[in-house]
Coordinates of C-alpha atoms in Angstrom, one line a residue:
M1 CA 10.7 -73.1 13.1
L2 CA 11.5 -72.2 9.5
V3 CA 11.2 -68.4 10.0
P4 CA 14.2 -68.2 12.4
V5 CA 16.2 -70.3 10.0
F6 CA 15.5 -68.0 7.1
L7 CA 16.4 -65.0 9.3
V8 CA 19.7 -66.6 10.3
V9 CA 20.4 -67.3 6.6
A10 CA 19.7 -63.7 5.7
V11 CA 21.9 -62.3 8.6
G12 CA 24.6 -64.9 7.8
L13 CA 24.8 -63.9 4.1
V14 CA 25.4 -60.3 5.2
A15 CA 27.7 -61.1 8.1
F16 CA 29.8 -63.5 6.0
L17 CA 29.6 -61.6 2.8
S18 CA 33.4 -61.7 2.4
A19 CA 33.4 -65.5 2.5
Y20 CA 30.5 -65.6 0.1
R21 CA 32.3 -63.3 -2.3
S22 CA 35.4 -65.4 -2.0
A23 CA 33.4 -68.5 -3.1
E24 CA 31.8 -66.6 -6.0
T25 CA 35.3 -65.4 -7.0
G26 CA 36.7 -68.9 -7.0
L27 CA 33.7 -70.2 -9.0
A28 CA 34.2 -67.4 -11.5
S29 CA 37.8 -68.3 -11.9
V30 CA 37.0 -71.9 -12.5
L31 CA 34.3 -71.2 -15.0
T32 CA 36.4 -68.6 -16.8
G33 CA 39.2 -71.1 -17.1
L34 CA 36.9 -73.6 -18.8
V35 CA 36.1 -71.2 -21.6
M36 CA 39.1 -68.9 -21.9
P37 CA 42.2 -69.8 -24.0
H38 CA 44.5 -68.0 -21.6
G39 CA 45.2 -68.6 -17.9
T40 CA 43.0 -67.7 -15.0
T41 CA 43.6 -67.7 -11.3
S42 CA 41.9 -66.3 -8.2
D43 CA 42.9 -64.7 -5.0
T44 CA 39.9 -65.6 -2.9
A45 CA 41.4 -63.9 0.2
H46 CA 40.9 -60.6 -1.7
Q47 CA 37.8 -61.6 -3.7
T48 CA 39.7 -61.1 -7.0
F49 CA 40.0 -63.3 -10.0
Y50 CA 42.4 -62.8 -12.8
F51 CA 41.9 -63.9 -16.4
G52 CA 43.7 -63.5 -19.8
L53 CA 47.0 -64.3 -18.2
G54 CA 49.5 -64.6 -21.0
G55 CA 47.1 -63.0 -23.4
P56 CA 46.7 -59.6 -24.9
H57 CA 44.3 -58.3 -22.2
P58 CA 45.1 -59.7 -18.8
L59 CA 42.8 -58.2 -16.0
G60 CA 42.0 -58.8 -12.4
L61 CA 38.4 -58.2 -11.2
V62 CA 37.5 -57.6 -7.6
L63 CA 34.1 -58.9 -6.7
T64 CA 32.8 -56.0 -4.6
P65 CA 29.9 -56.2 -2.2
E66 CA 27.4 -54.7 -4.7
C67 CA 28.4 -57.1 -7.4
T68 CA 27.6 -60.3 -5.5
S69 CA 24.5 -62.4 -5.8
A70 CA 24.2 -62.6 -2.0
L71 CA 22.7 -59.1 -1.8
L72 CA 20.0 -60.2 -4.3
I73 CA 19.3 -63.4 -2.4
V74 CA 18.9 -61.7 1.0
P75 CA 15.6 -59.9 0.2
L76 CA 14.2 -63.1 -1.2
V77 CA 15.0 -64.9 2.1
V78 CA 13.4 -62.1 4.1
V79 CA 10.2 -62.3 1.9
A80 CA 10.3 -66.1 2.2
S81 CA 10.3 -65.8 6.0
A82 CA 7.3 -63.4 5.9
M83 CA 5.4 -65.8 3.6
V84 CA 6.0 -68.8 5.8
A85 CA 5.1 -66.8 8.9
L86 CA 1.8 -65.7 7.4
R87 CA 1.0 -69.0 5.6
P88 CA 2.9 -71.9 7.2
R89 CA 1.2 -74.5 5.0
I90 CA 3.1 -73.2 2.0
A91 CA 6.5 -73.6 3.6
R92 CA 7.6 -76.5 1.3
R93 CA 6.8 -74.5 -1.8
V94 CA 8.5 -71.4 -0.4
V95 CA 11.7 -73.3 0.4
V96 CA 11.8 -75.0 -3.1
S97 CA 11.1 -71.6 -4.8
L98 CA 13.7 -69.9 -2.7
L99 CA 16.3 -72.5 -3.7
I100 CA 15.5 -72.3 -7.4
A101 CA 15.5 -68.4 -7.4
S102 CA 18.8 -68.4 -5.5
A103 CA 20.3 -70.8 -7.9
V104 CA 19.1 -68.6 -10.8
L105 CA 20.6 -65.5 -9.2
I106 CA 24.0 -67.2 -8.7
I107 CA 24.0 -68.5 -12.3
V108 CA 23.0 -65.1 -13.7
N109 CA 25.8 -63.4 -11.7
Q110 CA 28.4 -66.0 -13.0
L111 CA 27.1 -65.4 -16.6
R112 CA 27.4 -61.7 -16.1
L113 CA 31.0 -62.2 -15.0
L114 CA 31.7 -64.5 -18.0
L115 CA 30.2 -61.9 -20.3
L116 CA 32.5 -59.2 -18.8
V117 CA 35.5 -61.4 -19.3
A118 CA 34.5 -62.2 -22.9
L119 CA 34.0 -58.5 -23.7
V120 CA 37.3 -57.5 -22.2
Q121 CA 39.1 -60.2 -24.3
W122 CA 37.2 -59.2 -27.4
L123 CA 37.0 -55.4 -27.2
G124 CA 40.0 -54.6 -25.0
T125 CA 40.2 -53.5 -21.4
D126 CA 38.6 -50.1 -21.5
T127 CA 35.8 -50.7 -24.0
G128 CA 35.1 -54.3 -23.0
Y129 CA 35.0 -53.4 -19.3
S130 CA 32.7 -50.5 -19.9
W131 CA 30.3 -52.5 -22.0
G132 CA 30.5 -55.6 -19.8
H133 CA 30.1 -53.9 -16.5
T134 CA 27.8 -51.0 -17.1
M135 CA 25.8 -51.8 -20.2
L136 CA 25.3 -55.5 -21.0
G137 CA 26.3 -56.7 -17.5
S138 CA 23.5 -54.6 -16.0
L139 CA 21.1 -55.8 -18.6
V140 CA 21.9 -59.4 -17.7
S141 CA 21.6 -58.7 -14.0
V142 CA 18.3 -57.0 -14.2
T143 CA 16.8 -59.5 -16.6
G144 CA 18.1 -62.5 -14.5
G145 CA 17.0 -60.9 -11.3
A146 CA 13.5 -60.3 -12.7
C147 CA 13.3 -63.9 -13.8
A148 CA 14.4 -65.1 -10.4
I149 CA 11.7 -63.0 -8.7
V150 CA 9.0 -64.2 -11.0
L151 CA 10.1 -67.8 -10.5
F152 CA 10.1 -67.3 -6.7
V153 CA 6.7 -65.7 -6.5
W154 CA 5.1 -68.1 -9.0
G155 CA 6.5 -71.1 -7.2
A156 CA 5.9 -70.0 -3.7
A157 CA 2.5 -68.3 -4.1
R158 CA 0.7 -70.5 -6.6
E159 CA -2.0 -72.8 -5.4
G160 CA -1.3 -76.5 -5.2
H161 CA -2.9 -79.0 -7.6
P162 CA -6.6 -78.8 -7.8
R163 CA -8.4 -81.2 -5.6
R164 CA -10.9 -83.7 -7.1
V165 CA -14.4 -82.4 -6.5
P166 CA -17.1 -85.1 -6.9
T167 CA -19.8 -84.1 -9.4
N168 CA -22.5 -85.8 -7.4
P169 CA -21.1 -86.8 -4.0
G170 CA -22.1 -90.2 -2.9
S171 CA -23.6 -91.4 -6.2
A172 CA -22.5 -94.5 -7.9
D173 CA -21.6 -92.6 -11.1
D174 CA -19.2 -90.3 -9.3
A175 CA -15.8 -90.9 -11.0
G176 CA -14.1 -88.3 -8.8
T177 CA -13.5 -85.9 -11.6
D178 CA -13.0 -82.2 -11.2
D179 CA -15.4 -79.9 -13.0
R180 CA -13.4 -76.8 -12.4
V181 CA -11.6 -75.3 -15.3
G182 CA -8.1 -73.9 -14.9

């Protein structure tokens, strides 16, 4: 039952990418407004947020399809569906791991956007955008994406808690301890 749900989520993220980008744009505008001294606003219909309004470096950023966390989440959802199809007993761990990894990817993308905004405000439009988008922004995305993948794989594929193995089954001195190390 869970595999079709995962596949619907993956297809939905692609099919409704524009709506997802609008949500990310709105969130970026709100977060930017919390940390920026100058005004921010968003045009979610066009997946654009504006910052630095009234300041020395106002700029509008369009969140393009390749700059969204959705396209990083889709492969994880597809892998999650394969994992559950092959090992249904790990479904709960896979779902929890997928939710955590997805949250990490969304947070990392928002941090990347905030970094871009800060660099534009600090270094100016040309230099700040160049550093924020191509250099440091890419570093944040790659590092955060790698962390999300590691968290997903570790959480979904790890074995559960070790079971108690009796040292001498059936004896009176069996305290139910586990002799295994690890």
